[in-house]
Amino acid sequence: MAVSALKDKKIIVGVCGSIAAYKTAMLVRLLVKKGAQVKVIMTDAAQTFISALTLATLSKNEVYSRFERNEGGAWNNHVDLGLWADALLIAPASANTLSKMAQGSCDNLLLATYLSARCAVLAAPAMDLDMWQHPSTQRNIDRLQKDGVQLIQPDNGELASGLQGVGRLAEPETIVQALEVFFIPPKPLPFTGKKILITAGPTYENLDPVRFIGNYSSGKMGIALADAAAAQGAKVLLVLGPTALAPTHEQVQVVRVHSAAQMLEACTRQFPDSDIAVMAAAVADYTPKEVSERKIKKGEGEGLVIELVKTADILKTLGQQKQPHQVLVGFALETHDAQANGFKKLHSKNADAIVLNSMQDSGAGFQHDTNKITILLNDHSIQEFPLKSKKEVALDILTTCAELMRQKQ
Ligand code: CTP
């Protein structure tokens, strides 16, 4: 059985006066079974619902309820208790105690411990439906959440009063689970500290001051990739061709470009510093040999011939400059022999992966919010994915990037 995140954690369980206090016996037992060290503090009212002896026996520790220890002048130091704990869990939290916590009152040991605790505080309220719904209770809850107290929501069901509704103490298993989740350390983001260069959108190749050769790419796929990579901790530089769309994540730095030549320039400047580069832009393969300074007038003849020259292949250029630790990913859109052509591109451009966009499936490709991809890898393996939202596709591509990055480390 996996070790619980609660193992060796020091938990103070604060018990208030509520009929639900009987559930605390099970709660304490479950916490101890998970390996937690448990100390219980009870309010006076709590002791009319459950005995200190029960909780002392289950927690394997003496139960605290008063400041003074005995008539000799010794006392229970609430500051020490607060500093000992990794978490203070108040369950059941009565309306009265929640109100006093919100006010900063300090007329019993539990409240004094709450005020001096530096650890996380979780509260699992229990009370009757109308007390729970009362604006003053809700105001107190709101105040406490703003103060950093984590609320374990009460359940909906039959209440001790016979009423039906919200107010039942959450089940001990649910409370333990909330506490466990709290102690599970957050997973480090896969791209923390990594720089990712992404291209997206079309390029426009000017013919004259008012016309250009372009394509229908919206930039959605590359923008989704940029947002998702930033959300996973990457420092993202997005080289974005002409599109009305923009990324939303604030950690994405955008360099707007117009033509293939400008995109090449931005990419070759940024690539040496990047850990990963994903070329999702639909780059023009050809650009007019000459750009007319004046608007091209309609001539006498029936046709117009415009001479085009090849643009530099950005992916291939970066592939030639790629260092062993860098991951380079390209895209490909093929109408026939998709995988064979995709593998040719993968090798000729020295990429680590080619994301093959489907031309066959409705809902995939240019302008759509969905995409269907196949990823071709250098070891000749093929990863096929179903039709998904571009946001989900972005996550799949980034998972592959993270794996390729891991293999190169
Ligand atoms: N690409 C690029 N620079 C170009 C053309 C394409 O970097 N001038 C990149 C694209 O961003 C994409 C990959 O190359 O990642 C494949 O693009 P695609 O247009 O499918 O392939 P091409 O090599 O241009 O071949 P073709 O158009 O003949 O299929």
mmCIF file of N, CA, C and O and ligand atoms in Angstrom, residues 199 260 279-285 311-316 329-334 345 349 354, ligand 1:
data_model
loop_
_atom_site.group_PDB
_atom_site.id
_atom_site.type_symbol
_atom_site.label_atom_id
_atom_site.label_comp_id
_atom_site.label_asym_id
_atom_site.label_seq_id
_atom_site.Cartn_x
_atom_site.Cartn_y
_atom_site.Cartn_z
ATOM 1 N N THR A 199 6.615 28.933 -33.607
ATOM 2 C CA THR A 199 6.114 29.794 -34.685
ATOM 3 C C THR A 199 4.653 29.443 -34.932
ATOM 4 O O THR A 199 4.233 28.307 -34.717
ATOM 5 N N ALA A 260 8.049 35.488 -44.507
ATOM 6 C CA ALA A 260 8.902 34.340 -44.193
ATOM 7 C C ALA A 260 10.307 34.804 -43.816
ATOM 8 O O ALA A 260 10.924 34.260 -42.901
ATOM 9 N N MET A 279 7.869 24.421 -34.813
ATOM 10 C CA MET A 279 7.566 25.250 -35.976
ATOM 11 C C MET A 279 6.160 24.921 -36.493
ATOM 12 O O MET A 279 5.990 24.031 -37.320
ATOM 13 N N ALA A 280 5.166 25.643 -35.972
ATOM 14 C CA ALA A 280 3.782 25.362 -36.354
ATOM 15 C C ALA A 280 3.271 26.324 -37.418
ATOM 16 O O ALA A 280 2.130 26.211 -37.858
ATOM 17 N N ALA A 281 4.103 27.280 -37.824
ATOM 18 C CA ALA A 281 3.637 28.281 -38.803
ATOM 19 C C ALA A 281 3.490 27.663 -40.186
ATOM 20 O O ALA A 281 4.179 26.706 -40.530
ATOM 21 N N ALA A 282 2.562 28.223 -40.943
ATOM 22 C CA ALA A 282 2.419 27.840 -42.349
ATOM 23 C C ALA A 282 3.208 28.856 -43.158
ATOM 24 O O ALA A 282 2.700 29.925 -43.512
ATOM 25 N N VAL A 283 4.481 28.517 -43.357
ATOM 26 C CA VAL A 283 5.405 29.482 -43.972
ATOM 27 C C VAL A 283 5.277 29.396 -45.495
ATOM 28 O O VAL A 283 5.223 28.292 -46.056
ATOM 29 N N ALA A 284 5.255 30.554 -46.161
ATOM 30 C CA ALA A 284 5.211 30.552 -47.627
ATOM 31 C C ALA A 284 6.481 29.895 -48.158
ATOM 32 O O ALA A 284 7.577 30.159 -47.657
ATOM 33 N N ASP A 285 6.326 29.031 -49.145
ATOM 34 C CA ASP A 285 7.503 28.389 -49.739
ATOM 35 C C ASP A 285 8.128 29.279 -50.804
ATOM 36 O O ASP A 285 9.295 29.129 -51.149
ATOM 37 N N THR A 311 11.637 30.709 -50.595
ATOM 38 C CA THR A 311 12.027 31.297 -49.305
ATOM 39 C C THR A 311 12.999 30.321 -48.636
ATOM 40 O O THR A 311 13.077 29.155 -49.038
ATOM 41 N N ALA A 312 13.682 30.799 -47.639
ATOM 42 C CA ALA A 312 14.547 29.881 -46.880
ATOM 43 C C ALA A 312 13.651 28.975 -46.051
ATOM 44 O O ALA A 312 12.619 29.420 -45.544
ATOM 45 N N ASP A 313 14.016 27.721 -45.917
ATOM 46 C CA ASP A 313 13.249 26.799 -45.075
ATOM 47 C C ASP A 313 13.722 27.000 -43.625
ATOM 48 O O ASP A 313 14.859 26.656 -43.274
ATOM 49 N N ILE A 314 12.822 27.556 -42.808
ATOM 50 C CA ILE A 314 13.218 27.918 -41.432
ATOM 51 C C ILE A 314 13.540 26.662 -40.616
ATOM 52 O O ILE A 314 14.561 26.589 -39.936
ATOM 53 N N LEU A 315 12.644 25.668 -40.723
ATOM 54 C CA LEU A 315 12.844 24.431 -39.955
ATOM 55 C C LEU A 315 14.185 23.789 -40.315
ATOM 56 O O LEU A 315 14.954 23.383 -39.445
ATOM 57 N N LYS A 316 14.463 23.747 -41.626
ATOM 58 C CA LYS A 316 15.710 23.131 -42.088
ATOM 59 C C LYS A 316 16.925 23.929 -41.599
ATOM 60 O O LYS A 316 17.932 23.348 -41.165
ATOM 61 N N VAL A 329 10.882 20.464 -33.448
ATOM 62 C CA VAL A 329 9.663 19.814 -33.921
ATOM 63 C C VAL A 329 9.067 20.611 -35.075
ATOM 64 O O VAL A 329 8.928 21.833 -34.998
ATOM 65 N N GLY A 330 8.730 19.911 -36.161
ATOM 66 C CA GLY A 330 8.108 20.572 -37.305
ATOM 67 C C GLY A 330 6.692 20.066 -37.513
ATOM 68 O O GLY A 330 6.273 19.084 -36.892
ATOM 69 N N PHE A 331 5.968 20.732 -38.369
ATOM 70 C CA PHE A 331 4.623 20.306 -38.746
ATOM 71 C C PHE A 331 4.644 19.936 -40.228
ATOM 72 O O PHE A 331 5.504 20.401 -40.971
ATOM 73 N N ALA A 332 3.682 19.153 -40.641
ATOM 74 C CA ALA A 332 3.564 18.890 -42.075
ATOM 75 C C ALA A 332 2.098 18.683 -42.434
ATOM 76 O O ALA A 332 1.338 18.094 -41.658
ATOM 77 N N LEU A 333 1.741 19.222 -43.566
ATOM 78 C CA LEU A 333 0.383 19.030 -44.079
ATOM 79 C C LEU A 333 0.535 18.368 -45.435
ATOM 80 O O LEU A 333 1.153 18.932 -46.334
ATOM 81 N N GLU A 334 0.026 17.165 -45.553
ATOM 82 C CA GLU A 334 0.229 16.401 -46.779
ATOM 83 C C GLU A 334 -1.117 15.970 -47.347
ATOM 84 O O GLU A 334 -2.020 15.614 -46.593
ATOM 85 N N LYS A 345 10.490 14.552 -44.549
ATOM 86 C CA LYS A 345 10.711 15.898 -43.989
ATOM 87 C C LYS A 345 11.473 15.804 -42.664
ATOM 88 O O LYS A 345 12.381 16.595 -42.401
ATOM 89 N N LYS A 349 15.111 17.598 -42.717
ATOM 90 C CA LYS A 349 15.209 18.862 -41.966
ATOM 91 C C LYS A 349 15.874 18.676 -40.600
ATOM 92 O O LYS A 349 15.927 19.594 -39.802
ATOM 93 N N ILE A 354 7.923 15.173 -36.322
ATOM 94 C CA ILE A 354 7.061 15.898 -37.265
ATOM 95 C C ILE A 354 5.614 15.636 -36.856
ATOM 96 O O ILE A 354 5.209 14.489 -36.652
HETATM 97 N N1 CTP B 1 8.698 25.361 -43.004
HETATM 98 C C1 CTP B 1 9.639 26.302 -42.714
HETATM 99 N N2 CTP B 1 10.029 27.170 -43.666
HETATM 100 C C2 CTP B 1 9.509 27.125 -44.902
HETATM 101 C C3 CTP B 1 8.521 26.165 -45.211
HETATM 102 C C4 CTP B 1 8.139 25.290 -44.217
HETATM 103 O O1 CTP B 1 10.117 26.333 -41.590
HETATM 104 N N3 CTP B 1 9.898 28.013 -45.797
HETATM 105 C C5 CTP B 1 8.328 24.453 -41.941
HETATM 106 C C6 CTP B 1 6.894 24.537 -41.474
HETATM 107 O O2 CTP B 1 6.744 25.476 -40.424
HETATM 108 C C7 CTP B 1 6.614 23.130 -41.008
HETATM 109 C C8 CTP B 1 7.516 22.272 -41.892
HETATM 110 O O3 CTP B 1 8.489 23.153 -42.423
HETATM 111 O O4 CTP B 1 7.018 22.939 -39.681
HETATM 112 C C9 CTP B 1 6.825 21.582 -43.016
HETATM 113 O O5 CTP B 1 6.106 22.489 -43.794
HETATM 114 P P1 CTP B 1 5.390 22.036 -45.131
HETATM 115 O O6 CTP B 1 4.839 23.246 -45.820
HETATM 116 O O7 CTP B 1 4.471 20.885 -44.847
HETATM 117 O O8 CTP B 1 6.601 21.417 -45.895
HETATM 118 P P2 CTP B 1 7.576 21.942 -46.967
HETATM 119 O O9 CTP B 1 8.953 21.568 -46.545
HETATM 120 O O10 CTP B 1 7.333 23.363 -47.296
HETATM 121 O O11 CTP B 1 7.228 20.975 -48.180
HETATM 122 P P3 CTP B 1 5.961 20.945 -49.149
HETATM 123 O O12 CTP B 1 5.248 22.263 -48.992
HETATM 124 O O13 CTP B 1 6.558 20.742 -50.492
HETATM 125 O O14 CTP B 1 5.162 19.782 -48.680
#
